[in-house]
Short mmCIF file of C-alpha atoms in Angstrom, two decimals:
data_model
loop_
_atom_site.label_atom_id
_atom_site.label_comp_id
_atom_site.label_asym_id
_atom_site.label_seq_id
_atom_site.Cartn_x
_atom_site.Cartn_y
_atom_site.Cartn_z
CA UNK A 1 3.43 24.77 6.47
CA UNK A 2 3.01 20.79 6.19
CA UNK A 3 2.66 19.60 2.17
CA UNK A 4 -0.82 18.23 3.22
CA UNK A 5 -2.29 21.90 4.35
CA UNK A 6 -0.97 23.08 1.32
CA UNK A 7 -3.30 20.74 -1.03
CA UNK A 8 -6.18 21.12 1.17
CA UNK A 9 -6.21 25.07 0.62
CA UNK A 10 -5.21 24.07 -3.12
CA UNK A 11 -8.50 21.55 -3.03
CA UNK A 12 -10.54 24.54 -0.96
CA UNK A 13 -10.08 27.37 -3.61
CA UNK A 14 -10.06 25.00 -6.52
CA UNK A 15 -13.58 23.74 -5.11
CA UNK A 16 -15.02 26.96 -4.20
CA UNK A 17 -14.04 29.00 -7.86
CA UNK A 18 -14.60 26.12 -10.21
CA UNK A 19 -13.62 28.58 -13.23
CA UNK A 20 -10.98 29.72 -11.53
CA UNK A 21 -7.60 29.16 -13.41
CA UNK A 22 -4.24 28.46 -11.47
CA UNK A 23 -2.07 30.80 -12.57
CA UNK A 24 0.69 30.35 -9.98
CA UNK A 25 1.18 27.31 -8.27
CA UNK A 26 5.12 26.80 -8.74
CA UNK A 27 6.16 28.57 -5.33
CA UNK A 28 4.35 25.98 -3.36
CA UNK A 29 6.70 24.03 -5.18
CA UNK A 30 9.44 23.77 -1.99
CA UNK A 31 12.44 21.27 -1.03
CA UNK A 32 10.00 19.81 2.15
CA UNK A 33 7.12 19.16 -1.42
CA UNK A 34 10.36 17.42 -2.78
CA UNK A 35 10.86 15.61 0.35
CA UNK A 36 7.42 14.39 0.44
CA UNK A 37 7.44 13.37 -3.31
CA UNK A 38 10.54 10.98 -2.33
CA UNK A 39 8.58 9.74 0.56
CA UNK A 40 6.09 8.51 -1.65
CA UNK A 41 8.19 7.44 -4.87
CA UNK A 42 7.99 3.64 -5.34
CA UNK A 43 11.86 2.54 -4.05
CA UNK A 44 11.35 -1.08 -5.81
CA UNK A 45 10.38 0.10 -9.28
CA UNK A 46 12.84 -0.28 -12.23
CA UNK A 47 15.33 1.63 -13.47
CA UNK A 48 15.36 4.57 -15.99
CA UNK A 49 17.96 5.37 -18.78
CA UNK A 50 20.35 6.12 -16.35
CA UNK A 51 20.46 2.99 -14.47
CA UNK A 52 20.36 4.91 -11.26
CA UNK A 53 18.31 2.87 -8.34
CA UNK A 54 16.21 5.02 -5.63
CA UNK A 55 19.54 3.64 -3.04
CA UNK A 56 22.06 5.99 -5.14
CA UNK A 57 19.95 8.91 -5.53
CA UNK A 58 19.24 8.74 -1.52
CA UNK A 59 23.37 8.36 -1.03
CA UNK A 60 22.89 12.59 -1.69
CA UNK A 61 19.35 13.14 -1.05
CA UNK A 62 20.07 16.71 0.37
CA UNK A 63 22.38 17.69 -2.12
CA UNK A 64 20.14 15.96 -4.95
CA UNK A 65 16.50 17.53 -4.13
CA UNK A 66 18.27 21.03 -3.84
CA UNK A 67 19.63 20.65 -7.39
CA UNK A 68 16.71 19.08 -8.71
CA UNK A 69 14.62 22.22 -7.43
CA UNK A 70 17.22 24.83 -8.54
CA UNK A 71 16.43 22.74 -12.23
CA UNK A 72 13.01 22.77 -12.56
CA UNK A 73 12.41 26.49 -10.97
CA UNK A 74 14.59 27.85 -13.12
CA UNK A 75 13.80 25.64 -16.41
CA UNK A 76 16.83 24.02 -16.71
CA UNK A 77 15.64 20.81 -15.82
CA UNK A 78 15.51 18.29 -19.22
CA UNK A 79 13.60 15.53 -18.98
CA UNK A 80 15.12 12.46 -20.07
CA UNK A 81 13.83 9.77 -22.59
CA UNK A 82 11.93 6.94 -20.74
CA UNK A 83 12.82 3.22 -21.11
CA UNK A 84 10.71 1.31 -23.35
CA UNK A 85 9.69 -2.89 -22.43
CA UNK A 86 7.13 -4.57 -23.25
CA UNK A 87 4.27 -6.61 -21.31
CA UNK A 88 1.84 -9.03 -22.31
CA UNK A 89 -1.61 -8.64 -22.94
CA UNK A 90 -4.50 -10.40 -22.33
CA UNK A 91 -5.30 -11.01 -26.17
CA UNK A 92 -1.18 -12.48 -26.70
CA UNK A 93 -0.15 -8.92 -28.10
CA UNK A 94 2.58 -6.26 -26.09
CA UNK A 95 1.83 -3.44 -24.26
CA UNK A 96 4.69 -0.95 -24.35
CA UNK A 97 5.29 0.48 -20.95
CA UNK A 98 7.61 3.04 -20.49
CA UNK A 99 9.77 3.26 -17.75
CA UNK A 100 11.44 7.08 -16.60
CA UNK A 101 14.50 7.44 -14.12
CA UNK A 102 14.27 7.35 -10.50
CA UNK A 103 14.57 11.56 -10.74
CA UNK A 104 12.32 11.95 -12.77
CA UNK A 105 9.33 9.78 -11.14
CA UNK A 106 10.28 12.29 -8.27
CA UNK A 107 9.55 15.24 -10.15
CA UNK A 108 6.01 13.64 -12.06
CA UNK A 109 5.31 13.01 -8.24
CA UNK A 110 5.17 16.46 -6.90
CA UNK A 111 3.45 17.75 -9.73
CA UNK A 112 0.89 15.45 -9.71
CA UNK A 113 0.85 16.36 -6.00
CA UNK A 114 0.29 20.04 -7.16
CA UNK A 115 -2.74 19.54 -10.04
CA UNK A 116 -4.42 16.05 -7.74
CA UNK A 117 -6.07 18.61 -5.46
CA UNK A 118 -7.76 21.02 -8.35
CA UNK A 119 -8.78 18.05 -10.93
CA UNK A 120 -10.40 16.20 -8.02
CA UNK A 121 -12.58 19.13 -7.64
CA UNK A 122 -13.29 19.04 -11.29
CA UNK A 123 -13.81 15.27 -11.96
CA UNK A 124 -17.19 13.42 -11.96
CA UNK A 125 -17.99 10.37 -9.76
CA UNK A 126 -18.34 7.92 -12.38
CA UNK A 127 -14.56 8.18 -12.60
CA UNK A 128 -12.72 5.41 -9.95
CA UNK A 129 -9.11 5.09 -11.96
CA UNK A 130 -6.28 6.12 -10.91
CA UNK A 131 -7.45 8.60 -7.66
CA UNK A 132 -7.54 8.61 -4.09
CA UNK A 133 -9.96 7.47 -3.00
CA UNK A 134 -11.42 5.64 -5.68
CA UNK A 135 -11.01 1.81 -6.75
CA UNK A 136 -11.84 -0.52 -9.42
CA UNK A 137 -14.44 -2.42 -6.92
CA UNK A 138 -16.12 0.73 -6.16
CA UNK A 139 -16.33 1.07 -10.38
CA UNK A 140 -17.97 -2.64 -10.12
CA UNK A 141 -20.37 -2.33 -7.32
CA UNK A 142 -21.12 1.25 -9.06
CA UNK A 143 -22.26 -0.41 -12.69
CA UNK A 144 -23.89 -2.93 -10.35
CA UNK A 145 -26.37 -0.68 -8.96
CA UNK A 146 -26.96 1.52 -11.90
CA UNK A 147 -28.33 -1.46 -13.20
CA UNK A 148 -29.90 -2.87 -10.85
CA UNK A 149 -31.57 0.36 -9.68
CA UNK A 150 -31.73 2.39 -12.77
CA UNK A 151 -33.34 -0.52 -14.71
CA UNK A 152 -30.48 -1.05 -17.14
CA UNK A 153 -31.11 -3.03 -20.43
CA UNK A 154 -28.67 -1.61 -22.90
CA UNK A 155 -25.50 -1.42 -22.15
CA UNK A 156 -22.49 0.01 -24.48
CA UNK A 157 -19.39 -1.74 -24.22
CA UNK A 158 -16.78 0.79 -25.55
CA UNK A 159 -12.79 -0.41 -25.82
CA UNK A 160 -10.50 2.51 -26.88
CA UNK A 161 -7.68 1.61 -29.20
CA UNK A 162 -4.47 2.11 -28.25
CA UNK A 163 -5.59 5.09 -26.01
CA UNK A 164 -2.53 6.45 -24.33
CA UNK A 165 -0.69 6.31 -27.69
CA UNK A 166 -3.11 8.22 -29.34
CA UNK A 167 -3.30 11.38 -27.07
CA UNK A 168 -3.16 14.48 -29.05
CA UNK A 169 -0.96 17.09 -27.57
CA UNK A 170 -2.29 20.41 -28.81
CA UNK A 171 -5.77 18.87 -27.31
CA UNK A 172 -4.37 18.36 -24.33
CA UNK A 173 -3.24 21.54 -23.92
CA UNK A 174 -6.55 23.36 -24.27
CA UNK A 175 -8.04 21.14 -21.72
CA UNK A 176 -5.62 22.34 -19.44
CA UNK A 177 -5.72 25.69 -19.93
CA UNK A 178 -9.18 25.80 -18.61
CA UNK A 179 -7.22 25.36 -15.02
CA UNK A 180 -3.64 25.30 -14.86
CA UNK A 181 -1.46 28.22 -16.65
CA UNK A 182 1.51 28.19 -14.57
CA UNK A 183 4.69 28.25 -16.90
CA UNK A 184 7.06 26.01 -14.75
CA UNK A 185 3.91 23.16 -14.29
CA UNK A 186 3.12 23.38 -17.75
CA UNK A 187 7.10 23.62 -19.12
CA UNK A 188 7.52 20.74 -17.22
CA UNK A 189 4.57 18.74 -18.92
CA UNK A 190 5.61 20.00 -22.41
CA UNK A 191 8.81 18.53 -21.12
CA UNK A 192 7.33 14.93 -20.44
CA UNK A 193 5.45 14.73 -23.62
CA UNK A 194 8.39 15.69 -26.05
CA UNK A 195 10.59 13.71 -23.83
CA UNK A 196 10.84 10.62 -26.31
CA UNK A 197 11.15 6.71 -25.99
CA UNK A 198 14.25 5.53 -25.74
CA UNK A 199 13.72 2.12 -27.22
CA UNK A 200 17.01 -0.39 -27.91
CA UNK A 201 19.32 2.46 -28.62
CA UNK A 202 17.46 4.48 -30.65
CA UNK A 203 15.60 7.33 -29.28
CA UNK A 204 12.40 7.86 -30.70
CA UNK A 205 10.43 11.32 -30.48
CA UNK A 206 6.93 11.67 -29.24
CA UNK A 207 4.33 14.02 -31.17
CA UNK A 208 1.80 12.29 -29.80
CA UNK A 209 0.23 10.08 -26.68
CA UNK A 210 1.67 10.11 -23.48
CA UNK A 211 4.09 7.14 -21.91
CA UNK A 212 2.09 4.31 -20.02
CA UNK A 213 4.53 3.92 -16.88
CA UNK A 214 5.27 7.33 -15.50
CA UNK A 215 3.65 8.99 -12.43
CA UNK A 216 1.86 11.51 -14.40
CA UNK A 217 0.91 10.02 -17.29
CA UNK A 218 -2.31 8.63 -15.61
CA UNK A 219 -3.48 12.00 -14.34
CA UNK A 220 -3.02 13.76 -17.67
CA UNK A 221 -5.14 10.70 -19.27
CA UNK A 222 -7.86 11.24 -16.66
CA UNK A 223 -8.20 14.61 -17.45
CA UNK A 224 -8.76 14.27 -21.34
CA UNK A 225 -11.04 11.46 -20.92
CA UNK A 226 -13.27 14.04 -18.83
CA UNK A 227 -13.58 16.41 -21.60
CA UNK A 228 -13.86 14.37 -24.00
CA UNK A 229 -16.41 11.79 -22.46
CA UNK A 230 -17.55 12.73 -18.64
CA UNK A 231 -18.50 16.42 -19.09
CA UNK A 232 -19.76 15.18 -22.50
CA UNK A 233 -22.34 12.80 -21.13
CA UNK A 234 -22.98 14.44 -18.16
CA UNK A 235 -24.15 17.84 -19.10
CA UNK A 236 -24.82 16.67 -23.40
CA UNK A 237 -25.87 13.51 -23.45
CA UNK A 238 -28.03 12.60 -20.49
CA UNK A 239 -30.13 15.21 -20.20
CA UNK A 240 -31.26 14.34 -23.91
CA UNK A 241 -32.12 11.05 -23.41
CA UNK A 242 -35.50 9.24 -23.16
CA UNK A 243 -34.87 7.29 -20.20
CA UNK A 244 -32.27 6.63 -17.39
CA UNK A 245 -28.70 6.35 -18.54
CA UNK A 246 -24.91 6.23 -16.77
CA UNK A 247 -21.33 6.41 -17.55
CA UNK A 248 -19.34 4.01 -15.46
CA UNK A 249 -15.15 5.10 -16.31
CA UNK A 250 -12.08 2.86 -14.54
CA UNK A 251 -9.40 4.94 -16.87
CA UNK A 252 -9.81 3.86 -20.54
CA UNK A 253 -12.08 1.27 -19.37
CA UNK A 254 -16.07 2.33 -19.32
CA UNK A 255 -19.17 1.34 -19.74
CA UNK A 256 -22.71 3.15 -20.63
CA UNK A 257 -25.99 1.78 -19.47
CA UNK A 258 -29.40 2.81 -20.97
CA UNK A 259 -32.74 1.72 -19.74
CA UNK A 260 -34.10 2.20 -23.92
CA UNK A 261 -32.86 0.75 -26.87
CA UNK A 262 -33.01 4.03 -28.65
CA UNK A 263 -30.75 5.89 -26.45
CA UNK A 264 -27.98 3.13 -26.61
CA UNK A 265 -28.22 3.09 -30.73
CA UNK A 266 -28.36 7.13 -31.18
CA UNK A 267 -25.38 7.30 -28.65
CA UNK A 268 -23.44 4.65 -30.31
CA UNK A 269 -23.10 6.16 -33.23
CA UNK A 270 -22.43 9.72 -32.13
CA UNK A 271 -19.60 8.37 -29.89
CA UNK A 272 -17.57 7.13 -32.64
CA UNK A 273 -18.09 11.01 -34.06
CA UNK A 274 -16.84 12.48 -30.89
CA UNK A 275 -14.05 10.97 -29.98
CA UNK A 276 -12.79 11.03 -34.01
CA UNK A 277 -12.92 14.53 -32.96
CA UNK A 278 -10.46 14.47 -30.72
CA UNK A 279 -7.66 11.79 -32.64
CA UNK A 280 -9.30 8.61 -30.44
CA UNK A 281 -10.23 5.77 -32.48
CA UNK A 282 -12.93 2.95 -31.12
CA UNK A 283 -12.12 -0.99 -31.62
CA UNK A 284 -14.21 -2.07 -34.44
CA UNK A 285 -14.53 -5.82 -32.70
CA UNK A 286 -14.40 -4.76 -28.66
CA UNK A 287 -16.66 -1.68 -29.00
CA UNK A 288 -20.41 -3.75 -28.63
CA UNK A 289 -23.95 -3.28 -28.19
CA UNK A 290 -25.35 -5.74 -25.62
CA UNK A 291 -29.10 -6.64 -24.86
CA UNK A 292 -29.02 -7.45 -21.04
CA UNK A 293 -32.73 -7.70 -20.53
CA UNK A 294 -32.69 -10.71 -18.22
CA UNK A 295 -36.34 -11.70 -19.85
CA UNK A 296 -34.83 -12.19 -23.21
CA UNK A 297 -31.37 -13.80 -22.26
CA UNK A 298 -32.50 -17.76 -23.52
CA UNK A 299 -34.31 -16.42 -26.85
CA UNK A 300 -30.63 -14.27 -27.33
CA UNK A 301 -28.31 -17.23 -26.57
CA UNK A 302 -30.52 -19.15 -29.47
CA UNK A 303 -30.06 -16.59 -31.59
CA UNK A 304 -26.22 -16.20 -30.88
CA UNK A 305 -26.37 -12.59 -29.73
CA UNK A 306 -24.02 -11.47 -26.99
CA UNK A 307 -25.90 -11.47 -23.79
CA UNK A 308 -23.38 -10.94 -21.63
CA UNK A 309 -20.10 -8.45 -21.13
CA UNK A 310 -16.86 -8.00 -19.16
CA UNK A 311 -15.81 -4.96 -17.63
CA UNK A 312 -12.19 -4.76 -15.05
CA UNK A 313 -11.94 -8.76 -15.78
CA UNK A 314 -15.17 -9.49 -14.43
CA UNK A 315 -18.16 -11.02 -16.97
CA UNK A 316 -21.30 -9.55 -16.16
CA UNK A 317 -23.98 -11.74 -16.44
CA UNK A 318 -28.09 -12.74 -15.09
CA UNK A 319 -28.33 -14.58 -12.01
CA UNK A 320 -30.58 -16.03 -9.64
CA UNK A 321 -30.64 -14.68 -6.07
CA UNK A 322 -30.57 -17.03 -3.03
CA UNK A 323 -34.62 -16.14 -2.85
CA UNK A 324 -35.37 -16.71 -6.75
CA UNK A 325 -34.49 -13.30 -7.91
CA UNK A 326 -32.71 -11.95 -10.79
CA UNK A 327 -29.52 -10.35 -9.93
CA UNK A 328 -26.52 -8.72 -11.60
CA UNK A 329 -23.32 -11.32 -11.00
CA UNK A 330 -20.02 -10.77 -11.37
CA UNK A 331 -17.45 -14.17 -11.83
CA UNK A 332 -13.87 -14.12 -13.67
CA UNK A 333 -13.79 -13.67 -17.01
CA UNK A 334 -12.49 -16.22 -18.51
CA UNK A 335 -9.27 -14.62 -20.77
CA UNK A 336 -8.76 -13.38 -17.47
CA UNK A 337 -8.92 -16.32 -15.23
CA UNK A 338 -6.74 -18.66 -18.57
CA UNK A 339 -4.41 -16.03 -18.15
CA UNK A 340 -3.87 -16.75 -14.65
CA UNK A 341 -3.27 -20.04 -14.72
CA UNK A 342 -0.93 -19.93 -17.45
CA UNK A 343 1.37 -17.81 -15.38
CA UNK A 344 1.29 -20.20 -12.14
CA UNK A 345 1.86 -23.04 -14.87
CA UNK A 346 4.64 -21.01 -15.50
CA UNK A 347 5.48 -20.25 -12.10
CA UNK A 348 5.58 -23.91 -11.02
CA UNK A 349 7.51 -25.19 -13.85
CA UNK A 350 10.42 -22.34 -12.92
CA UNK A 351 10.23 -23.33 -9.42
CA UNK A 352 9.77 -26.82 -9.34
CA UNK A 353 13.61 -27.19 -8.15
CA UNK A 354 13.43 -25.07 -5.33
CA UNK A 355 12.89 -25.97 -1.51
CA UNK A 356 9.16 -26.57 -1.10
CA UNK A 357 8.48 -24.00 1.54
CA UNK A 358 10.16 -21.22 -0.97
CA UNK A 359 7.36 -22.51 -3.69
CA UNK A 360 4.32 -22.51 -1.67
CA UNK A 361 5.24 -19.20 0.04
CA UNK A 362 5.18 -17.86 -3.83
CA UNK A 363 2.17 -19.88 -4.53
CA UNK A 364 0.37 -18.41 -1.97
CA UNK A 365 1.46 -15.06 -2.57
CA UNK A 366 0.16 -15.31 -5.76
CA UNK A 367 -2.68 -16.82 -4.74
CA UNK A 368 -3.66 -14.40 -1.62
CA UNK A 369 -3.51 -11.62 -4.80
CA UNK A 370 -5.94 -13.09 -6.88
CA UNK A 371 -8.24 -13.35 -4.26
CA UNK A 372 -7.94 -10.02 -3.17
CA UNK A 373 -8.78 -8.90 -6.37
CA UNK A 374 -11.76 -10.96 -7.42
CA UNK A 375 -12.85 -11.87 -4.39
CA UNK A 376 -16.19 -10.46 -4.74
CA UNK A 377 -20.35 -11.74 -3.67
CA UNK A 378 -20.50 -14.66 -5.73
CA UNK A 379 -17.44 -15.23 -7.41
CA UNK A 380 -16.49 -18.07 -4.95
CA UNK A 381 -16.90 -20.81 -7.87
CA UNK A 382 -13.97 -18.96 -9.75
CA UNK A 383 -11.96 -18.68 -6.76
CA UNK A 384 -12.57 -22.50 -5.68
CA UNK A 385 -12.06 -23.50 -9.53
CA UNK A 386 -8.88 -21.26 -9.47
CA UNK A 387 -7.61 -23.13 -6.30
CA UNK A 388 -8.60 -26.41 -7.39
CA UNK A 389 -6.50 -25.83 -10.99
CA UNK A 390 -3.46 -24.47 -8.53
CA UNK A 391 -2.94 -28.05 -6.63
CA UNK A 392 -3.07 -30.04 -10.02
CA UNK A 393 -0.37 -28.01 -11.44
CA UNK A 394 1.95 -27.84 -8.64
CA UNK A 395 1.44 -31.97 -8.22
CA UNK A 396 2.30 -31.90 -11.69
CA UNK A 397 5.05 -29.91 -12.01
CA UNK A 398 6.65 -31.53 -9.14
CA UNK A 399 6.07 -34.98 -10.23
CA UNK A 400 8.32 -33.55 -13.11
CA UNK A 401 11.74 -32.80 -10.76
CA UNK A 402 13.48 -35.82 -12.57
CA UNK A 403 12.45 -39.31 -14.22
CA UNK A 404 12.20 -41.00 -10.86
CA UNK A 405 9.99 -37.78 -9.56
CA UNK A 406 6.96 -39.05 -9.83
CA UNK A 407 4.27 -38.32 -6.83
CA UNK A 408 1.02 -40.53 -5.82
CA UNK A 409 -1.46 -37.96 -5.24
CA UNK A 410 -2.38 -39.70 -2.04
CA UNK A 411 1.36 -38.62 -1.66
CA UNK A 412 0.81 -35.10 -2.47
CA UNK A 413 -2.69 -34.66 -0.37
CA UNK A 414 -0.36 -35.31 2.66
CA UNK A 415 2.47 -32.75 1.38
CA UNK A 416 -0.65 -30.31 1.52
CA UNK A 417 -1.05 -30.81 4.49
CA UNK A 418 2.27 -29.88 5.88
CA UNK A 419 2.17 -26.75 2.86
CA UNK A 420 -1.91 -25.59 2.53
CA UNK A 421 -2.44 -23.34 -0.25
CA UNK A 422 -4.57 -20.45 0.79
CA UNK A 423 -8.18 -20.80 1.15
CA UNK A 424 -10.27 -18.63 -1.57
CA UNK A 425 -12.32 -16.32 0.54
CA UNK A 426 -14.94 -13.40 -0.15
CA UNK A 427 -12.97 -9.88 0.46
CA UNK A 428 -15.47 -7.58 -1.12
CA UNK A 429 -18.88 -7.98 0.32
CA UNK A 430 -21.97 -6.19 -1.66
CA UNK A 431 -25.34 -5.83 0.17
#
C-alpha cells in the first residue's frame, strides 16, 4: 500500500471520529514511509552536529533507512542536539534557528507525515501557516474580506513574544493526548523536545519551547496555538460577542477583527489572561488596539492614533477604489521593504567585482522573489519603488569597482539594456 493511501484512510477515520484518539499509528511506520520521507527531505539545507550532508547519508540509503527504522521502532533511536545560528530580524535583533542533522529531519519528516493527516481534520480555517494547502496570501485575502464583508472596525493586533521559546512541555502534552497516544510517536517527540541546543560547544538542555528550524517543530506549534487560541475563539469567544468578529492565524502571526468597540476592549484584556495561562507572554509595545473605521481615519491621524496595521509584511490601510470607493489595501510595509533594500545594497557591494551577467542573474533572482511575494492588487507602487531603488544601487555600486570606475548614467541606461532587471508585475490577483 502506497504512503499516500495510507494518510488518506489516516485523514478518513481521523475526520469521521473527531474524539477518536490514535492509539497505534507506529506500524504504518514502514521502510517505503522512510523512503518517502527522504524523497521529500530538503537535500540543500545545512548541516546538523554531525556534519553529515543529505549526499553521504544517500552513499547507504538502504542500509541507513533500515537502521534508522530498527532505532526508532525499537526506542533506541537518540535524538541528537540541534545546531544553533542566528538570523536577523526585522527590528536589528537575532532569531535563533536551530538546525538538526540530515537523519534526523528524516525522521521529524515521517512523523509529521503520520500526525499531518489527523490535525488537519482537527484545525480551523482561519489557520494558513505551515499546511498544505494553505498560504500566507490566502491568510491576506482572508483578513481582507472579513473586513470588508463582516464590517470590521476594530481590529487586535496581537505579537507573541518569543513564542516558540516559550512552549511549555507538560502543556503540550495534554493537548496531544486528546489525539495521539502512541508510545513510539510520542517517545520520539519527548525525544525532540529534551534533545538540547548545541550552541558553540556547549550543549544546552531544553525544558521548555521547541527549536525554530526542524521539520516538526512547526506542526507541534500549530497545534498549541489551536488550543490555546482557535478552539478558544471559535467555540468561547465568538459566540459571546455583540457583533461580528474573526480570528485570522499565519503561525504566531494573527489578527482579530471586531465590528464593536466593546468586543475588541473586553477581548483584549482577557487574552493577555489566557495565554498567561498557558506560559505565553504578549509584547507590551507590538500587541495594539487599532480604530480602522475608514470615516474617522483624518480626525485619528490628527490625533496621532494608529490608524493603520501590518500583518505578513503587508500595512493594511483605507483606500480609494478605481470607482471612488473605500477599500482595504495592502502595500509593503515599510521595515519590510528597508529591509530589502539593505540586503541588495549588500548584495551589490559583494558582487560588484564579478562578471556582470553573474550579478544581474542574482539581481533578478532576488528580484523575481520579492515580487512573487508581494506582488499583490495594488501593491504595484512598492514593487515599481522597489525596482526603481534596485537600478540606483547597482549604478552605484558599480561606479565603485575602482577610482577610475566611475559610470555616466546615460552609460548605465544602455548597460540595462543589454542586462534588464525584471519587470515588477501583479502575481496575486484579488477580485
Amino acid at each position: 500500500m502506497i504512503v499516500s493511501t495510507k494518510q488518506q484512510q489516516i485523514a478518513k477515520l481521523a475526520k469521521e471520529k473527531p474524539k477518536l484518539v490514535f492509539t497505534s499509528l507506529n506500524h504504518q511506520l514502514d521502510i517505503e514511509w522512510l523512503y518517502e520521507a527522504y524523497r521529500l527531505t530538503r537535500k540543500d539545507g545545512a548541516v546538523g552536529i554531525d556534519g553529515e550532508t543529505a549526499r553521504d547519508y544517500e552513499q547507504h540509503l538502504d542500509a541507513n533507512l533500515q537502521s534508522l527504522l530498527e532505532r526508532v521502532k525499537s526506542g533506541r533511536y537518540r535524538a541528537p542536539a540541534i545546531r544553533r545560528v542566528f538570523i536577523p530580524k526585522g527590528d536589528g535583533k537575532l532569531r535563533p534557528l536551530g538546525i538538526p542533522t540530515f537523519e534526523d529531519k528524516l525522521v521529524q519528516r515521517a512523523v509529521v507525515m503520520l500526525l499531518e493527516p489527523i490535525y488537519e481534520q482537527t484545525f480551523y480555517d482561519c489557520s494558513f501557516g505551515f499546511r498544505p494547502g494553505y498560504s500566507a496570501h490566502q491568510a491576506l485575502q482572508s483578513l481582507r474580506n472579513h473586513i470588508m464583508d463582516d464590517g470590521g472596525k476594530w481590529v487586535l493586533d496581537v505579537d507573541i513574544q518569543q513564542y516558540f521559546d516559550t512552549i511549555e512541555h507538560t502543556q503540550l502534552r495534554n493537548f496531544l493526548d486528546q489525539r495521539v497516544t502512541d508510545g513510539v510517536i510520542r517517545k520520539m517527540i519527548d525525544k525532540w523536545l529534551k534533545a538540547g541546543v548545541m550552541d558553540g560547544s556547549k550543549l544546552k538542555k531544553s525544558v521548555i519551547g521547541t527549536p525554530q528550524g526542524g521539520v516538526i517543530s512547526p506542526l507541534l506549534a500549530n497545534i498549541y496555538l489551536h488550543y490555546v487560541l482557535d478552539e478558544w475563539f471559535a467555540n468561547t469567544v465568538k459566540p459571546r460577542m455583540r457583533g461580528r468578529s474573526s480570528l485570522t492565524r499565519f503561525a504566531d502571526d494573527f489578527v482579530m477583527v471586531f465590528e464593536h468597540y466593546e468586543d475588541c476592549y473586553r477581548v483584549q484584556q482577557v487574552l493577555t489572561k489566557r495565554f498567561t495561562r498557558y506560559g505565553l507572554t504578549l509584547h507590551p509595545d507590538k500587541t495594539r488596539r487599532v480604530d480602522f473605521r475608514f470615516r474617522y481615519r483624518k480626525t485619528n491621524i490628527q490625533r496621532g492614533k494608529c490608524v493603520n496595521f501590518d500583518f505578513l509584511g503587508f500595512t493594511h490601510y483605507w483606500g480609494r477604489s478605481r470607482r471612488g470607493h473605500f477599500v482595504v489595501c495592502q502595500k509593503t510595509a515599510k521595515n519590510r521593504l528597508a529591509r530589502t533594500l539593505k540586503a541588495f545594497n549588500v548584495l551589490c557591494q559583494k558582487m560588484r567585482h564579478k562578471p556582470l551577467d553573474l550579478q544581474w542573474e542574482w539581481l533578478n533572482r532576488r528580484l523575481v522573489g520579492h515580487f512573487v511575494y508581494f506582488g499583490i492588487t495594488g501593491n504595484i507602487k512598492s514593487l515599481k519603488r522597489l525596482h526603481h531603488k534596485v537600478e540606483r544601487l547597482w549604478h552605484k555600486w558599480l561606479g565603485r569597482r575602482s577610482r577610475k570606475s566611475y559610470i555616466p548614467w546615460v552609460r548605465f541606461t544602455l548597460l540595462l539594456k543589454r542586462f534588464p532587471l525584471a519587470i515588477p508585475r501583479i502575481y496575486h490577483r484579488y477580485v
